[in-house]
Structure formats: structure tokens, C-alpha cells
Short mmCIF file of C-alpha atoms and ligand atoms in Angstrom, two decimals:
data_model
loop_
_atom_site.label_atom_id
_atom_site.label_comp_id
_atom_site.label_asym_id
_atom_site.label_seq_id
_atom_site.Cartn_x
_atom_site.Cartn_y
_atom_site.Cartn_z
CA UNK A 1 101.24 78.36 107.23
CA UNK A 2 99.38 81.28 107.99
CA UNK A 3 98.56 84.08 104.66
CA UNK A 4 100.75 86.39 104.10
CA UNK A 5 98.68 89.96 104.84
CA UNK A 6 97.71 92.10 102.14
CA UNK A 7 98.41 95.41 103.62
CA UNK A 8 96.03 97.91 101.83
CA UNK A 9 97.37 100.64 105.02
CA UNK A 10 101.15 100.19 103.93
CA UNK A 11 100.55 100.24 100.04
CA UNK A 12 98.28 103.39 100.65
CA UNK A 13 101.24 104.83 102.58
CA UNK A 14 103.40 104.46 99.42
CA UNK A 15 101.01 106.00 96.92
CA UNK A 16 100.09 109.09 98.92
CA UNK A 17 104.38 109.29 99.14
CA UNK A 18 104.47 109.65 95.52
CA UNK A 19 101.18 111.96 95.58
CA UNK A 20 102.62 114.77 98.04
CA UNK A 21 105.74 114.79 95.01
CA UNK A 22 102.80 115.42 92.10
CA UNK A 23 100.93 117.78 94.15
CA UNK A 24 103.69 119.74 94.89
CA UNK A 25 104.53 120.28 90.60
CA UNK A 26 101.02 121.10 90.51
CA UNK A 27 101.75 123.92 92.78
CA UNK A 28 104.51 125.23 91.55
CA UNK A 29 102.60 125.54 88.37
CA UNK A 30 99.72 127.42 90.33
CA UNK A 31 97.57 124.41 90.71
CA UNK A 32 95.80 123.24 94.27
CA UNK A 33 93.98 120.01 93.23
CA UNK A 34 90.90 120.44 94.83
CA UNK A 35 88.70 117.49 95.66
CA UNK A 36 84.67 118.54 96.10
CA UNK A 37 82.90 115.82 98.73
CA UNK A 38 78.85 115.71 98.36
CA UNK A 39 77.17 113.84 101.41
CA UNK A 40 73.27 114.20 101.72
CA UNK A 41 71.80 113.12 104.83
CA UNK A 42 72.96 111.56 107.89
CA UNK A 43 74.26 107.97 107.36
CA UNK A 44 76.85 107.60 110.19
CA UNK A 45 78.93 105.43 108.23
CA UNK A 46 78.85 107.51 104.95
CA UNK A 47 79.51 110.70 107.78
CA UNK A 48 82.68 108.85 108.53
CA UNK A 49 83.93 108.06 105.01
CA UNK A 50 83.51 111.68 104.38
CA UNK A 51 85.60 112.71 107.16
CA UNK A 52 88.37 110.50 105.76
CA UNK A 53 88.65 111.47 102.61
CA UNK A 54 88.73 115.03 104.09
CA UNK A 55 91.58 114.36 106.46
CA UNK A 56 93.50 112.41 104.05
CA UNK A 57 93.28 115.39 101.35
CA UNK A 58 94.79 117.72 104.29
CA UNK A 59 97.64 115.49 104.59
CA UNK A 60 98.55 115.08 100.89
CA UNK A 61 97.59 119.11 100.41
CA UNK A 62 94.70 118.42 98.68
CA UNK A 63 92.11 121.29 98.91
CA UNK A 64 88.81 119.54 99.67
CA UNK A 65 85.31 121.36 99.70
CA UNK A 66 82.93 119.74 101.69
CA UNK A 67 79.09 119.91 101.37
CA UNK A 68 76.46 118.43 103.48
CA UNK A 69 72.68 118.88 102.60
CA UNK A 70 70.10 117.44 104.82
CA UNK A 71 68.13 114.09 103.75
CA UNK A 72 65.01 115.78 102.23
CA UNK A 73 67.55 117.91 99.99
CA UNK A 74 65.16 118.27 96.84
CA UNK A 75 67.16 116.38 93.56
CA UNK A 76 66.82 119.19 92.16
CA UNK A 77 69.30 121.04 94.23
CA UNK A 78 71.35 118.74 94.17
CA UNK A 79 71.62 118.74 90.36
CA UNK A 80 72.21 122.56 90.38
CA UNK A 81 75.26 122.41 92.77
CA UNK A 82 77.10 119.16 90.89
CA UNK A 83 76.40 121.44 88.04
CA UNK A 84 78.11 124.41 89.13
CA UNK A 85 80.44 122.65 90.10
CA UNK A 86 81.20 121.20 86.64
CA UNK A 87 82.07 124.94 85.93
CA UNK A 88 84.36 125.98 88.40
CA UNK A 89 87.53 126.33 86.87
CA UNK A 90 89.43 125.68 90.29
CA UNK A 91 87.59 122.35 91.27
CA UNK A 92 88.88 119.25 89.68
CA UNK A 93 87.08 116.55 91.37
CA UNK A 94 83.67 116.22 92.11
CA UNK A 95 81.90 113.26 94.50
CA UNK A 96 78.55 112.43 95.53
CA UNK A 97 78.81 110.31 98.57
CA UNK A 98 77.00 106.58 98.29
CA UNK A 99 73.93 105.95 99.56
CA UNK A 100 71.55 108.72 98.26
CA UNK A 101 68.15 109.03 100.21
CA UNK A 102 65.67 106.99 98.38
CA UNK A 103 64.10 109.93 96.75
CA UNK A 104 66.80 110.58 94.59
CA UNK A 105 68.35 108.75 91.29
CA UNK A 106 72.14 107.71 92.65
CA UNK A 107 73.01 106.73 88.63
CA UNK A 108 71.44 109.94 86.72
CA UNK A 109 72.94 112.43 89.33
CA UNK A 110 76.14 110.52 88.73
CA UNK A 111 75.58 111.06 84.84
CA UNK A 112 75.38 114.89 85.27
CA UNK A 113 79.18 114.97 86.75
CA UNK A 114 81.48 115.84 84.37
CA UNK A 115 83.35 112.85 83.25
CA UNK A 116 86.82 114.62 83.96
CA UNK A 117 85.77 115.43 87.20
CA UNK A 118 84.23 111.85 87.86
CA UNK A 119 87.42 111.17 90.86
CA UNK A 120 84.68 108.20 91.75
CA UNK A 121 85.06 106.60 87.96
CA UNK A 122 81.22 105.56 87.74
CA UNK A 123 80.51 108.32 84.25
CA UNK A 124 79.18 105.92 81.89
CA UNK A 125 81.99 107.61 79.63
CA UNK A 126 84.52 106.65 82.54
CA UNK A 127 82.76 102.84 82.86
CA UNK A 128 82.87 102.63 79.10
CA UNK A 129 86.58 103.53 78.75
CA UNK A 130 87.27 100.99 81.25
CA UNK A 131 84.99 98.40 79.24
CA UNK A 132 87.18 99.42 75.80
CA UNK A 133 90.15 98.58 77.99
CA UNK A 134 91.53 102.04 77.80
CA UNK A 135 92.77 102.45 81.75
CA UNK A 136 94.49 106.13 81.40
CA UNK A 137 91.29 107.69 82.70
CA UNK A 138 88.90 107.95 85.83
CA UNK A 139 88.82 104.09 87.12
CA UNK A 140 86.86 103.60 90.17
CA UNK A 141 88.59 103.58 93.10
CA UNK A 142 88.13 100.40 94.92
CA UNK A 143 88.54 97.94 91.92
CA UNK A 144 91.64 100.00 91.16
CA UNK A 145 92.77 99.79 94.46
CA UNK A 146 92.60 96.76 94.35
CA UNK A 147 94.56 96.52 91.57
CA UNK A 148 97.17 98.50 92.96
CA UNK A 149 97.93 96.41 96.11
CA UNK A 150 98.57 93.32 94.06
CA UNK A 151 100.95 94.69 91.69
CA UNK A 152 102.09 96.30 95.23
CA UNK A 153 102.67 93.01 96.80
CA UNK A 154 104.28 91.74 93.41
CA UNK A 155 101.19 89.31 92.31
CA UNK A 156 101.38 87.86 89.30
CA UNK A 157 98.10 87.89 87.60
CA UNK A 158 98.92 86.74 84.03
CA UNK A 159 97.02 83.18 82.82
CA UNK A 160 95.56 82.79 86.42
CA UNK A 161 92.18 82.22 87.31
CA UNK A 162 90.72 85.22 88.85
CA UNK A 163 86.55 84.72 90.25
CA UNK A 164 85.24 87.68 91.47
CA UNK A 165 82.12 87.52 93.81
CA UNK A 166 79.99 90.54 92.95
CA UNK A 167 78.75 91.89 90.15
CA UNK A 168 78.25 95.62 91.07
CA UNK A 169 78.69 98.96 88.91
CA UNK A 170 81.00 100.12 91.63
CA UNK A 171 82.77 97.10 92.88
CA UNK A 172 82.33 93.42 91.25
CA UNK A 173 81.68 94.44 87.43
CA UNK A 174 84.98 96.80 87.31
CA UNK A 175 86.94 94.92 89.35
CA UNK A 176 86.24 91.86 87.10
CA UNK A 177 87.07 94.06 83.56
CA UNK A 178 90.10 95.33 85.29
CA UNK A 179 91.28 91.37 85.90
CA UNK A 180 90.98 90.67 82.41
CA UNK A 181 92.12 93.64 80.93
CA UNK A 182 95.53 93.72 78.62
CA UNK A 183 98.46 94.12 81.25
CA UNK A 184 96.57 92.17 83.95
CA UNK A 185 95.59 89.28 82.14
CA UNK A 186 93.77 87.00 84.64
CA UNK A 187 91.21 84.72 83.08
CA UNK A 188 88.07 85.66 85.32
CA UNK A 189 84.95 84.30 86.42
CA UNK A 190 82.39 86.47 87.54
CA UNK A 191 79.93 84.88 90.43
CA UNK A 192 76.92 86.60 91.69
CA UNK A 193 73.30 85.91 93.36
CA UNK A 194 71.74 83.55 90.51
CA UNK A 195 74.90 81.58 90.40
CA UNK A 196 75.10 77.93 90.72
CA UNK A 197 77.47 76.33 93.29
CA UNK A 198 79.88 79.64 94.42
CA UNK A 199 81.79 77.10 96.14
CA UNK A 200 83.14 75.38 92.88
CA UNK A 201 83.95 78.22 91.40
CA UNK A 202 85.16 79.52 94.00
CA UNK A 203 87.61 76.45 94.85
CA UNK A 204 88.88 76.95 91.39
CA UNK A 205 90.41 80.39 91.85
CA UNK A 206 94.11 81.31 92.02
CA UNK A 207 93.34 85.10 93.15
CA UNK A 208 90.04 85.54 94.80
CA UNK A 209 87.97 88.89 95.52
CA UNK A 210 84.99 89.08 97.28
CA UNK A 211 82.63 91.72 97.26
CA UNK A 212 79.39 90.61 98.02
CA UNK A 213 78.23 92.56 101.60
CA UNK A 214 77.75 89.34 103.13
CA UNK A 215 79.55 88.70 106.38
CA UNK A 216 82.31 86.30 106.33
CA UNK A 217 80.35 84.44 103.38
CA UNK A 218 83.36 82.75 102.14
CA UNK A 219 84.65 79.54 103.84
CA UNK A 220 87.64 78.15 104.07
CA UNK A 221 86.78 75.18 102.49
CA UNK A 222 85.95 77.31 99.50
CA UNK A 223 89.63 78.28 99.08
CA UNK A 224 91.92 76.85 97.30
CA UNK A 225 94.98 76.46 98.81
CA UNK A 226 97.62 78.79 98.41
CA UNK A 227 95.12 81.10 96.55
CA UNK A 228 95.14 84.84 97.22
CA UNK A 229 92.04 86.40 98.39
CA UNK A 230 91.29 90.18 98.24
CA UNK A 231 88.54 91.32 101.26
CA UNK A 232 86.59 94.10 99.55
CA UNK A 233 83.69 93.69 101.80
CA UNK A 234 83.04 95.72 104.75
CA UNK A 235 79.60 94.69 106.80
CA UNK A 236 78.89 95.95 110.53
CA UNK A 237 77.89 92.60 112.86
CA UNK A 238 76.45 93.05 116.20
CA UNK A 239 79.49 91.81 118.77
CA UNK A 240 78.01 92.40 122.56
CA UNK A 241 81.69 91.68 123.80
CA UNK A 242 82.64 94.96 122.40
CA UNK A 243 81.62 98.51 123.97
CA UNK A 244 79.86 99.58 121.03
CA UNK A 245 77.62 96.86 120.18
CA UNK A 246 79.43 95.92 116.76
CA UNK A 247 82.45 95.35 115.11
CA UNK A 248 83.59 95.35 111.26
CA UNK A 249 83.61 92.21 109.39
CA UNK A 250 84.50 91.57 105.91
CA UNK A 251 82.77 89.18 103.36
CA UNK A 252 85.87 86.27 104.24
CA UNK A 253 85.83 84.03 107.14
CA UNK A 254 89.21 85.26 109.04
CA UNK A 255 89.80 81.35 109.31
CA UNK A 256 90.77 81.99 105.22
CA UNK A 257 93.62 82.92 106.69
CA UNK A 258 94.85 78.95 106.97
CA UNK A 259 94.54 78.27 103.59
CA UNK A 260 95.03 81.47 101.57
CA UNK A 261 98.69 82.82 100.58
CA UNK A 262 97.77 86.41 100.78
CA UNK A 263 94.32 87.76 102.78
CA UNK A 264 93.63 90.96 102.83
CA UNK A 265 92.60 92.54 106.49
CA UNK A 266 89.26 94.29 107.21
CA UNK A 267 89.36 96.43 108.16
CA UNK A 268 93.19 97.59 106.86
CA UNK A 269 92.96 96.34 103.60
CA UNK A 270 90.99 97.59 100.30
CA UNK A 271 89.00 100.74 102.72
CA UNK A 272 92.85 102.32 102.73
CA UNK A 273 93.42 101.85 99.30
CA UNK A 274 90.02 103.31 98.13
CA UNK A 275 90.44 106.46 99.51
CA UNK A 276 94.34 106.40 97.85
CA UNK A 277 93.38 106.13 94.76
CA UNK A 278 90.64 108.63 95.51
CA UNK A 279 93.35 110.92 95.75
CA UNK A 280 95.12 109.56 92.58
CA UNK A 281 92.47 110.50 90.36
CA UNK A 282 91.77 114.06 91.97
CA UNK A 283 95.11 114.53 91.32
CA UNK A 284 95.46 113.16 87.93
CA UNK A 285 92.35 115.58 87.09
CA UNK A 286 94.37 118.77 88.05
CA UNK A 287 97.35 117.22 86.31
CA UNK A 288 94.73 117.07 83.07
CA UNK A 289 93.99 120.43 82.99
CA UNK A 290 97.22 121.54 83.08
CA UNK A 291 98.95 119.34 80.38
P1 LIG B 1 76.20 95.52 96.06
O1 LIG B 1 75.15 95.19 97.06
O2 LIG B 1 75.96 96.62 95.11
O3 LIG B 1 76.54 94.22 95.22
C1 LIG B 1 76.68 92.99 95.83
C2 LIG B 1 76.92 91.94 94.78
O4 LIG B 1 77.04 90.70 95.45
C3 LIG B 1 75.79 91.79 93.77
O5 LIG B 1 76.33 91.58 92.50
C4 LIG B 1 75.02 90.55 94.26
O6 LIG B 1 74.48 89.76 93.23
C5 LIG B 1 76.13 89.75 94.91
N1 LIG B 1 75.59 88.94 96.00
C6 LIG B 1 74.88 89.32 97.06
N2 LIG B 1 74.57 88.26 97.82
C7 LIG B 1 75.10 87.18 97.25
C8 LIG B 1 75.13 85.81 97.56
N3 LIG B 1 74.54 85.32 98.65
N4 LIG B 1 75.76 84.99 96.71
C9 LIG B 1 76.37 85.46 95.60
N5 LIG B 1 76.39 86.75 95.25
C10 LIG B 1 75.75 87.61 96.07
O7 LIG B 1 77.50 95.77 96.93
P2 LIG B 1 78.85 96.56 96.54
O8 LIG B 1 79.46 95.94 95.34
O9 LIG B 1 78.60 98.00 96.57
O10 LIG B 1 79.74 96.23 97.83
C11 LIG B 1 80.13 94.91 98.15
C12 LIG B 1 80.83 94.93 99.51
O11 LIG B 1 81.99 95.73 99.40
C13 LIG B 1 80.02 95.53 100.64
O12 LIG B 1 80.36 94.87 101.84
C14 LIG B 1 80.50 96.96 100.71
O13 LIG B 1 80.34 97.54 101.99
C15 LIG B 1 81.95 96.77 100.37
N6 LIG B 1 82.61 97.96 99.80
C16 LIG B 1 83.84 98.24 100.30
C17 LIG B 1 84.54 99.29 99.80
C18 LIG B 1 85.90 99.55 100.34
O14 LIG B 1 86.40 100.64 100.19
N7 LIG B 1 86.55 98.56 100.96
C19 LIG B 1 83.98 100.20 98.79
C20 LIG B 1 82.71 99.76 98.27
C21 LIG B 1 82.05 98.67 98.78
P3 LIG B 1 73.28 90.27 92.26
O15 LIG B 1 73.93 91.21 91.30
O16 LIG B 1 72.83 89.03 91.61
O17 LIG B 1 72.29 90.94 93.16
#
């Protein structure tokens, strides 16, 4: 029987529902939440992410600020406008758009953010919360979107084995502390480059999440069956049959889909849910400043 689909667009629908309710007590209060978007350079994709998050702030009345510098934007400019922005009383979220050109430090710019503006959740204070297992706070968006869409779908996590593929600061790591955490309580595996055999550990998880950046890397001989796999992955493939050139693919073969219970679409899946709880936090910053 085919996997039931994990659908990041619906659940994403249902938390910006309960958003437009918050936002609105914000502004009866006086509060806009008001989301400040970074981008330097001219990464098409990133360009598109932007846009996004942008259109879905207009929808949930969200006042967004967007700034675009070009690619040979000194750091140091940079620096000075994330911290002015740490001062202005009216802004209550503050992201700088992933990938940085080369010449700049993605990790100390991201220190300089003021960790109750830090909507993206990668502060070291906001990382070491999360680490504590205090989750009231800045989490970062896709692991917690994640998150979200299987209590969404009703997924019971307690005492099963969760592997997560990916080890990043942004994706695998968080995703993996958020599994574990108190509440959750998954028992999880973490797999990355200098593992041995993915497959076997792979084959021995009940949930699943990849988030490598590697095409369709996981088979469907690597899934248990009846497991439920979570798509983070979101990789551009040449496809000549398509007008473009290229289509998305995620990091799970779509032939999962035969053995999983739930698969998560790419795209459709996490990419909705990111930019949700994107939202969530630049809301629950404005709601911070005025409890
Ligand atoms: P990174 O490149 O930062 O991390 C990739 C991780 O995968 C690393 O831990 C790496 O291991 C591991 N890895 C790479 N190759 C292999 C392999 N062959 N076998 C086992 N492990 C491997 O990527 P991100 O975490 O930033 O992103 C992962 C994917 O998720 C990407 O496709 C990205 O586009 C997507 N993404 C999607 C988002 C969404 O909203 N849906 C948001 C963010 C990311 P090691 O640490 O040993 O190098």
C-alpha cells in the first residue's frame, strides 16, 4: 500500500490559521510583528526563498523589511546593519539569508543577532537552550517544522527509533536533539558522512529524516517497512524532459513511497513548514516584548 503523504502545505495552512488570530492581539495591543529578511548577493534559489517568506508575511500581516546588498557587500556592513537592527524597537525578527558569499563568516554574523530576534534559531544561546532541552524559545525552523507536521499528522514518537541522516547546525544536529528531547521521546541515531553502513541503521528506523543534500540517496530497500520518513532535502537535478532544464528532488527515492507509511513530498513537504514556523517565531518575538 502506497505511504500515506505527509502534507507539510496543509499543516502550514493550519498554523498560519492560528497565526493571523495572534497577530491580530498583537495589533490590537499596538504591535505589527515585523520580520527583517537579509539576502546578500544573487543566488537564484536563496532570491526565491526570500520572496516567500516575504509573500507569506503579507498574507499573515506580518510587516517584513527586506534588504538586498550586492555579493561584494564588505562584512563589515553587514555587521553594522544586523546591528542596528538589534536596536530598533519596532523590528522583532531579524534573518540573514543562507549562503553568505565566501568572504564572509555565516556563524559569527549569526552570533551578532540578538538572540530574541534570532526568528532562524541558530544563536548559540538559542542552539544551547535547545541542547538544555528548554524548547519555549527560538528553535530553528526546519527541525521544528518538522516537528510540527508529525504531531500534525498524529505520530507517535515516544520509545521509537528515530535515525536522522545529517548532522548539520541548521538541519540534522537540531532535528536529532528535538527527537530525543522530553515530550518527543524518540530514541535517535544520528548518521552522517564517516558513518559505517547507513543502510543498517537506516533499516532499523521507525521514523526516518533525511537531510543530507544528496539526491534521492535513500533506497527503498533501506526502509523499513511501515516506517515514516520525513524528506528534508531539497537538491536541483538536471531533467532535459522538462522546459527548464531541472526539476526538484529530495534526498528519498520517490519509490520510498512502497514501503514507507508516511513520506513526505518534495517539494510540498518540510519547504512549507519552514517558512511556517518562520512566522511562528517572528511572531512569538513580538508576543515577547509585549508580555
Ligand atoms: P549540510 O550540507 O550542511 O549537511 C549535510 C549533512 O549530511 C552533513 O552532516 C553530512 O555529513 C551529511 N552527509 C552528506 N553526504 C553524506 C553521505 N553520502 N552519507 C551520509 N551523510 C552525508 O546540509 P543541510 O543540513 O543544510 O541541508 C540538508 C538538505 O536539506 C539539503 O538538501 C538542503 O537543501 C535541505 N534543506 C531543506 C530545507 C527545507 O526547508 N526543506 C531547509 C534547509 C535545508 P558530515 O557532517 O559528515 O559532512
Amino acid at each position: 500500500m502506497a505511504a500515506q503523504r505527509l502534507d507539510g502545505k496543509a499543516c502550514a495552512a493550519d498554523v498560519e490559521a492560528e497565526l493571523i488570530g495572534r497577530v491580530e492581539t498583537l495589533k490590537a495591543k499596538g504591535i505589527q510583528p515585523h520580520l527583517a529578511v537579509i539576502i546578500v548577493g544573487d543566488d537564484p534559489a536563496s532570491h526565491v526563498y526570500v520572496k516567500s517568506k516575504v509573500r507569506t508575511c503579507e498574507r499573515l500581516g506580518i510587516r517584513s523589511t527586506h534588504l538586498e546588498l550586492p555579493s561584494d557587500t564588505a562584512e563589515a556592513v553587514l555587521r553594522d546593519h544586523i546591528l542596528t537592527m538589534n536596536e530598533q524597537e519596532d523590528l522583532h525578527g531579524i534573518l540573514v539569508q543562507s549562503p553568505l558569499p565566501s568572504h564572509m563568516n555565516e556563524e559569527e554574523l549569526t552570533d551578532l543577532i540578538n538572540p530574541r530576534k534570532d526568528v532562524d534559531g541558530f544563536h548559540p544561546q538559542n542552539l544551547g537552550r535547545l541542547v538544555q532541552g528548554r524548547l519555549d524559545g527560538m528553535l530553528p525552523c526546519t527541525p521544528s517544522g518538522v516537528m510540527r507536521m508529525l504531531r500534525w499528522a498524529g505520530i507517535e514518537l515516544e520509545g521509537k527509533r528515530a535515525v536522522v541522516l545529517g548532522r548539520s547546525r541548521i538541519v540534522g544536529m537540531p532535528a536529532a536533539l528535538l527527537l530525543g528531547a522530553k515530550g518527543a521521546d524518540a530514541t535517535v541515531t544520528v548518521v552522517h558522512s564517516r558513518t559505517e553502513d547507513i543502510a543498517k541503521h537506516c533499516q532499523e528506523a521507525d521514523i526516518l529524516v533525511a537531510a543530507v543534500g544528496r539526491p534521492e540517496m535513500v533506497q527503498p530497500e533501506w526502509v523499513k517497512p511501515g516506517a515514516v520518513v520525513v524528506d528534508v532535502g531539497i537538491n536541483r537535478v538536471e531533467d532535459s524532459s522538462r522546459e527548464r532544464g531541472w526539476r526538484l528532488a529530495g534526498d528519498v527515492s520517490p519509490e520510498v513511497e512502497n514501503v514507507a507509511s508516511w513520506l513526505s513530498p518534495v517539494p510540498g513537504g518540510v519547504g512549507p513548514m519552514t517558512i511556517a514556523m518562520l512566522m511562528e517565531n517572528t511572531v512569538r518575538a513580538a508576543e515577547m516584548l509585549s508580555e
